[in-house]
Coordinates of C-alpha atoms in Angstrom, one line a residue:
M1 CA -37.4 50.9 40.6
R2 CA -39.2 47.9 41.3
R3 CA -39.9 45.2 37.9
L4 CA -43.2 45.0 36.8
S5 CA -44.6 41.5 39.1
G6 CA -45.9 40.1 35.6
L7 CA -44.8 40.1 31.7
M8 CA -47.2 41.4 29.2
T9 CA -48.7 38.1 27.6
S10 CA -51.1 40.0 25.4
L11 CA -50.4 41.1 21.9
V12 CA -53.1 43.9 22.6
L13 CA -50.8 45.0 25.6
M14 CA -47.6 45.2 23.5
T15 CA -46.7 48.6 21.8
S16 CA -46.1 48.4 18.2
A17 CA -42.1 49.2 18.7
V18 CA -41.6 45.7 20.7
S19 CA -44.3 43.3 19.1
L20 CA -43.6 41.3 15.7
S21 CA -46.4 40.3 13.5
V22 CA -48.8 38.0 14.5
P23 CA -47.9 34.7 12.7
A24 CA -50.2 32.0 12.1
M25 CA -50.1 30.2 14.8
A26 CA -51.0 32.9 17.4
Q27 CA -54.0 30.3 18.9
D28 CA -50.9 28.1 19.8
A29 CA -49.6 31.0 22.4
A30 CA -53.1 31.7 23.5
A31 CA -53.3 27.7 24.5
L32 CA -49.9 28.3 26.5
P33 CA -50.4 29.5 30.2
P34 CA -49.3 33.0 31.0
L35 CA -45.6 33.3 31.9
E36 CA -45.0 35.4 35.4
K37 CA -41.3 35.4 34.4
P38 CA -39.5 34.0 31.5
S39 CA -37.6 31.4 33.5
Q40 CA -41.0 29.7 33.8
V41 CA -40.2 28.2 30.2
L42 CA -37.4 26.1 31.8
F43 CA -39.9 24.2 33.3
W44 CA -42.4 23.8 30.3
T45 CA -44.0 20.4 29.3
P46 CA -42.8 19.3 26.0
Q47 CA -45.7 19.7 24.1
Q48 CA -45.7 23.3 25.7
R49 CA -42.0 23.9 24.8
E50 CA -42.9 22.5 21.0
T51 CA -45.7 25.3 20.6
G52 CA -44.2 28.0 22.6
F53 CA -40.7 27.9 20.7
R54 CA -42.2 29.0 17.9
A55 CA -44.4 31.7 19.3
M56 CA -42.3 33.2 21.9
D57 CA -43.0 36.5 20.5
Q58 CA -46.6 36.3 21.4
I59 CA -46.0 35.3 25.2
V60 CA -43.4 37.8 26.3
P61 CA -42.3 41.2 24.6
H62 CA -39.8 41.1 21.9
R63 CA -38.1 44.1 20.0
V64 CA -38.4 43.6 16.5
I65 CA -35.1 43.2 14.3
R66 CA -36.0 45.3 11.3
R67 CA -35.0 43.5 7.5
G68 CA -34.0 45.5 4.9
P69 CA -35.5 45.7 0.9
T70 CA -33.2 43.0 -0.7
V71 CA -33.1 39.1 0.5
H72 CA -29.7 37.5 0.6
E73 CA -30.6 34.3 -1.7
L74 CA -30.0 31.0 -1.0
P75 CA -29.9 29.1 -4.2
Q76 CA -30.9 25.2 -4.4
G77 CA -27.8 23.3 -4.4
T78 CA -27.4 19.4 -5.2
P79 CA -29.8 17.6 -2.8
L80 CA -27.7 15.6 -0.4
N81 CA -29.2 11.8 -0.1
L82 CA -29.8 11.3 4.0
D83 CA -32.7 10.0 5.4
V84 CA -33.1 12.6 8.4
A85 CA -36.9 11.4 9.4
A86 CA -36.3 9.4 12.4
F87 CA -33.3 11.7 13.6
M88 CA -35.9 14.3 13.6
N89 CA -38.8 12.4 15.2
N90 CA -36.6 11.3 18.0
E91 CA -34.9 14.5 18.8
K92 CA -37.6 16.5 18.5
T93 CA -36.6 18.8 15.7
A94 CA -38.9 21.5 14.3
G95 CA -36.1 22.3 11.5
L96 CA -32.8 21.2 9.7
L97 CA -30.9 23.5 7.2
V98 CA -27.6 22.7 5.7
L99 CA -25.7 25.1 3.5
Q100 CA -22.7 24.1 1.4
D101 CA -21.0 27.5 -0.3
G102 CA -24.1 29.1 0.2
K103 CA -26.3 26.9 -1.1
I104 CA -29.1 24.6 0.2
R105 CA -28.7 20.9 0.4
L106 CA -30.9 19.7 2.9
E107 CA -34.4 21.3 4.2
R108 CA -36.5 19.9 6.3
Y109 CA -39.4 21.2 8.6
G110 CA -41.0 19.2 11.8
L111 CA -43.4 19.8 14.9
G112 CA -45.6 21.8 12.7
F113 CA -43.3 24.3 12.1
G114 CA -42.5 25.8 8.3
P115 CA -40.8 28.4 6.5
E116 CA -42.8 30.9 7.2
G117 CA -42.3 30.5 11.0
R118 CA -39.7 31.7 13.5
W119 CA -37.9 29.6 16.6
T120 CA -36.3 31.3 19.5
S121 CA -32.7 30.6 20.0
F122 CA -32.0 30.8 23.9
S123 CA -28.4 31.1 23.8
V124 CA -27.3 31.1 20.0
A125 CA -27.9 34.7 20.6
K126 CA -24.8 34.8 22.6
S127 CA -23.0 34.4 19.4
I128 CA -24.9 36.7 18.0
T129 CA -24.2 39.2 20.8
S130 CA -20.5 38.5 20.4
T131 CA -20.7 39.6 16.9
L132 CA -22.2 43.0 17.7
V133 CA -19.2 43.6 20.5
G134 CA -17.1 42.9 17.4
A135 CA -19.3 45.9 15.4
A136 CA -18.8 48.4 18.2
I137 CA -15.2 48.1 18.4
Q138 CA -15.3 48.2 14.7
D139 CA -17.1 51.3 14.9
G140 CA -15.1 52.9 17.6
H141 CA -17.6 52.6 20.3
I142 CA -15.9 50.5 22.3
E143 CA -12.2 51.2 22.8
S144 CA -10.4 47.5 23.0
L145 CA -11.2 43.8 24.1
D146 CA -8.6 45.1 27.0
T147 CA -10.8 48.0 28.2
P148 CA -12.1 47.5 32.2
I149 CA -16.2 47.0 31.6
V150 CA -16.7 49.4 34.4
R151 CA -15.9 52.2 31.7
Y152 CA -19.1 51.6 30.3
L153 CA -20.8 50.2 33.3
P154 CA -19.7 52.0 36.3
E155 CA -22.4 51.0 38.5
L156 CA -20.5 48.1 38.6
A157 CA -17.3 49.4 40.2
D158 CA -16.5 48.0 43.7
S159 CA -18.1 44.6 42.6
A160 CA -16.9 41.7 41.9
Y161 CA -16.4 42.9 38.4
D162 CA -14.3 45.7 39.0
G163 CA -11.1 45.2 37.2
V164 CA -12.8 42.8 34.6
S165 CA -12.1 43.3 31.0
V166 CA -14.5 43.4 27.5
R167 CA -12.3 40.3 26.9
Q168 CA -12.8 38.4 30.1
L169 CA -17.0 39.0 29.7
L170 CA -16.4 37.7 26.4
T171 CA -14.6 34.9 27.3
M172 CA -16.4 33.7 30.4
T173 CA -13.4 33.9 32.6
S174 CA -14.2 36.9 34.5
G175 CA -13.9 34.7 37.6
V176 CA -17.6 35.8 39.2
D177 CA -19.4 33.3 40.7
W178 CA -22.9 32.3 38.6
N179 CA -25.4 29.3 38.9
E180 CA -26.5 28.2 35.5
D181 CA -28.5 25.1 36.5
Y182 CA -31.7 25.0 34.3
T183 CA -33.4 22.4 36.3
D184 CA -33.4 24.7 40.1
P185 CA -35.6 27.6 40.5
Q186 CA -33.4 29.1 42.8
S187 CA -30.2 29.4 40.0
D188 CA -29.2 32.6 39.1
V189 CA -30.1 31.8 35.4
A190 CA -33.8 31.3 36.7
R191 CA -34.1 34.1 39.3
F192 CA -32.4 36.7 37.4
F193 CA -35.8 37.7 35.8
E194 CA -37.7 37.8 39.0
P195 CA -39.0 40.8 40.2
H196 CA -37.0 42.6 42.6
E197 CA -36.0 46.2 43.9
T198 CA -33.4 47.8 41.9
N199 CA -33.5 51.4 43.4
G200 CA -33.5 53.2 39.9
M201 CA -30.5 51.0 38.5
D202 CA -30.7 48.8 35.4
P203 CA -31.9 45.2 36.8
T204 CA -29.8 43.4 35.0
L205 CA -26.6 45.6 36.5
H206 CA -28.1 45.5 39.7
Y207 CA -28.5 41.9 40.0
M208 CA -24.9 40.9 38.5
R209 CA -23.0 43.7 40.8
Q210 CA -24.2 41.7 43.7
L211 CA -22.6 38.4 42.6
K212 CA -19.5 37.3 44.3
R213 CA -15.8 36.6 42.8
A214 CA -14.7 33.0 42.9
A215 CA -11.3 33.6 41.2
A216 CA -8.9 35.9 39.8
P217 CA -10.2 37.6 36.3
G218 CA -9.1 35.1 33.8
T219 CA -8.3 32.5 35.6
R220 CA -11.1 30.3 35.4
W221 CA -13.7 29.6 32.7
H222 CA -17.4 29.2 33.9
Y223 CA -20.5 29.9 31.8
S224 CA -22.7 32.6 32.7
T225 CA -25.7 33.7 30.7
G226 CA -26.0 36.8 32.9
E227 CA -22.4 37.9 31.7
T228 CA -23.7 38.0 28.1
N229 CA -26.5 39.8 29.5
L230 CA -23.8 42.2 30.8
I231 CA -22.2 42.4 27.6
G232 CA -25.5 43.6 25.9
V233 CA -26.1 46.6 28.2
L234 CA -22.2 47.5 27.7
V235 CA -23.1 47.2 24.0
A236 CA -26.4 49.7 24.4
R237 CA -24.4 52.0 26.3
A238 CA -21.6 52.3 24.0
T239 CA -23.4 52.4 20.6
G240 CA -26.4 54.2 22.0
K241 CA -28.9 51.9 20.5
P242 CA -30.8 49.0 21.2
L243 CA -29.3 45.8 20.5
A244 CA -31.9 44.9 17.9
D245 CA -31.7 48.3 15.9
Y246 CA -27.8 48.1 15.8
L247 CA -28.2 44.4 14.8
S248 CA -31.0 45.1 12.1
E249 CA -27.8 48.1 11.4
K250 CA -25.3 45.8 10.9
L251 CA -26.4 42.4 9.9
W252 CA -30.0 41.7 9.8
A253 CA -30.9 44.5 6.8
P254 CA -27.7 45.0 4.6
Y255 CA -27.0 41.1 4.8
G256 CA -30.5 40.6 3.4
M257 CA -32.4 38.4 5.9
E258 CA -35.6 37.4 4.6
Q259 CA -38.0 38.0 8.0
D260 CA -37.8 40.4 10.7
G261 CA -36.7 39.0 13.8
G262 CA -37.1 39.7 17.1
W263 CA -35.4 39.9 20.3
M264 CA -36.7 39.3 24.0
I265 CA -36.6 42.3 26.1
D266 CA -37.0 43.1 29.8
E267 CA -39.4 45.2 31.3
N268 CA -36.5 47.7 31.3
G269 CA -36.7 47.7 27.6
Q270 CA -33.3 46.0 27.2
E271 CA -32.8 42.7 25.3
A272 CA -31.9 40.0 26.9
S273 CA -28.7 39.4 25.0
G274 CA -27.9 35.8 26.7
C275 CA -30.8 34.5 24.9
C276 CA -33.6 34.4 22.8
V277 CA -33.5 35.9 19.4
M278 CA -36.6 34.9 16.9
A279 CA -35.5 34.0 13.6
S280 CA -36.9 31.7 10.6
L281 CA -34.7 28.6 9.8
K282 CA -33.5 29.6 6.7
D283 CA -32.5 33.2 8.2
W284 CA -30.6 31.2 10.9
G285 CA -29.0 29.6 7.8
R286 CA -28.0 33.2 6.8
V287 CA -26.3 34.1 10.1
G288 CA -24.3 31.1 9.9
Q289 CA -23.3 32.1 6.4
F290 CA -22.5 35.9 7.3
I291 CA -19.7 34.0 9.7
L292 CA -18.6 31.9 7.3
D293 CA -18.1 34.6 4.9
G294 CA -15.9 36.6 7.5
A295 CA -18.7 38.6 8.6
Q296 CA -18.8 41.1 5.6
V297 CA -21.4 42.9 4.0
N298 CA -20.9 43.5 0.3
G299 CA -17.0 43.1 0.9
Q300 CA -17.1 45.6 3.7
P301 CA -16.1 44.1 7.1
V302 CA -18.3 44.4 10.0
V303 CA -15.8 43.4 12.6
P304 CA -12.1 44.2 13.1
A305 CA -9.6 42.0 11.1
D306 CA -8.8 39.6 13.6
Y307 CA -11.9 39.6 15.8
L308 CA -13.9 36.9 14.1
A309 CA -10.5 34.6 14.4
Q310 CA -10.2 35.2 17.8
A311 CA -13.9 34.9 18.6
T312 CA -14.4 31.2 16.7
T313 CA -10.7 30.0 18.1
A314 CA -10.7 28.4 21.9
Q315 CA -9.4 31.2 24.0
A316 CA -10.6 29.2 27.2
Q317 CA -10.6 25.3 28.0
T318 CA -14.4 24.2 29.1
G319 CA -13.4 20.7 30.4
E320 CA -15.0 18.8 27.9
P321 CA -12.3 16.9 25.4
G322 CA -12.3 18.9 22.4
I323 CA -14.5 21.5 23.2
G324 CA -13.5 25.0 23.8
Y325 CA -14.7 28.3 24.0
G326 CA -14.0 31.6 22.2
F327 CA -16.1 35.1 22.1
Q328 CA -18.9 33.6 22.6
W329 CA -18.6 30.5 20.2
W330 CA -18.1 27.0 20.9
T331 CA -15.2 25.6 19.0
Y332 CA -14.6 21.7 18.0
P333 CA -12.1 19.5 16.9
Q334 CA -10.8 20.1 13.3
A335 CA -11.2 24.0 13.7
S336 CA -15.2 23.5 13.0
F337 CA -17.1 26.0 15.8
G338 CA -20.7 26.9 16.4
A339 CA -23.4 28.6 18.4
Q340 CA -25.6 26.9 20.8
G341 CA -28.6 26.7 23.0
I342 CA -30.5 24.9 25.5
F343 CA -33.2 22.6 24.4
G344 CA -31.7 21.5 21.2
Q345 CA -30.8 24.8 19.2
S346 CA -27.6 24.9 17.2
I347 CA -25.7 26.5 14.3
T348 CA -22.2 24.4 13.6
I349 CA -19.9 25.7 11.3
D350 CA -17.0 24.0 8.9
P351 CA -15.0 26.5 7.2
E352 CA -13.2 23.6 5.4
R353 CA -16.0 22.3 3.5
K354 CA -17.9 25.7 3.7
L355 CA -20.7 23.8 5.6
V356 CA -23.5 25.3 7.7
V357 CA -25.7 23.5 9.6
V358 CA -28.5 24.5 11.6
I359 CA -30.7 22.5 13.8
L360 CA -33.9 24.2 15.9
S361 CA -35.4 21.4 18.1
A362 CA -37.5 21.0 21.4
W363 CA -35.8 18.5 23.2
P364 CA -37.4 16.9 26.7
T365 CA -34.3 18.6 28.8
A366 CA -32.6 21.7 28.7
T367 CA -28.8 20.8 28.2
G368 CA -26.7 17.6 27.5
R369 CA -25.0 16.3 24.5
S370 CA -26.8 15.0 22.2
A371 CA -25.2 11.7 20.7
A372 CA -27.3 11.6 17.7
R373 CA -26.8 15.2 16.7
T374 CA -23.2 14.6 16.9
A375 CA -23.5 11.3 14.4
L376 CA -25.9 13.6 12.0
I377 CA -23.2 16.3 11.5
E378 CA -20.8 13.2 11.2
Q379 CA -23.2 12.0 8.3
I380 CA -23.6 15.1 6.9
I381 CA -20.0 15.9 6.8
E382 CA -19.4 12.3 5.3
A383 CA -22.4 12.8 2.6
V384 CA -20.8 16.1 1.4
D385 CA -17.5 14.8 1.1
V386 CA -18.7 12.1 -1.2
Q387 CA -21.7 14.1 -3.0
P388 CA -20.8 17.4 -4.3
M389 CA -22.3 20.5 -5.5

């Protein structure tokens, strides 16, 4: 099977099964150049990012993540006395939300974004994919973390992924080589969605099985969006459900998201599980609150008892002081952890303070540690310590 040469760029061409309702900023998407492949987003201008990140579901196909009949309320808490205007302007921030003990202590919007809008997550989606692995283990669809992935993805037999476990995929310690350079159009992360002959194989599996092994499984940490995409195919195979549907079943609907979400799909109909879930600022806050609450819905665990503790504890060292990697979650000093996406998306969780901080941005560059974001989170921590609820 050959991938189609261009992605659908008009809502008219999308079926209702994979398109979200048209938001008010539809004209913004119409002003953007059509995408021949999703990797072109990496090379957008700053203005195109500010417009496009809140309209991705109008530019490339997404599958709907259905909300349920009730909403998990986020009541207003005591407002934090923080001036964040300069931060939001300098960091090109569209949304900033601070929850403490499930209550809103700070909520701000910029770049023309607002409460009814949805913003794309980039790699924040990886942490959601990790949670779905835990749910699939809890539901008996995946045997264990140490099960070889070829049990679910037999197309990877005799490839560099033969002998790699579910755990090693989750911790990005497979030992398989991958180029995650967002500035290089020839990198794996940029070329992954390009049209190529697959001979009838799932496009993700076809691309990934061609990669070479650089180290023995379990001996080296190496960041790879492709491996999270493999996890998504594995979960979909094991559960027999599209990822968006399984996410709706396990989290979005029962926990009480306020809006439908969306998950970008490839031309095979498979969610790009390493990237690109769309949700409102408050619903991203609810994702963080769900994790902070122990990944439970109405007192019932969605993942196994020990899964979340492992997922949010360093299972591998990244080479950056104080920064580790769990099961698709980044770990930070003082037992905090979080999800991160390129161009400035993040959910930071501080269990000790019952704190969730969501930042949605359109940085001018894809990567880089933002000293301003680190300083802001430190200011938020200081503020909640001296300004009680």
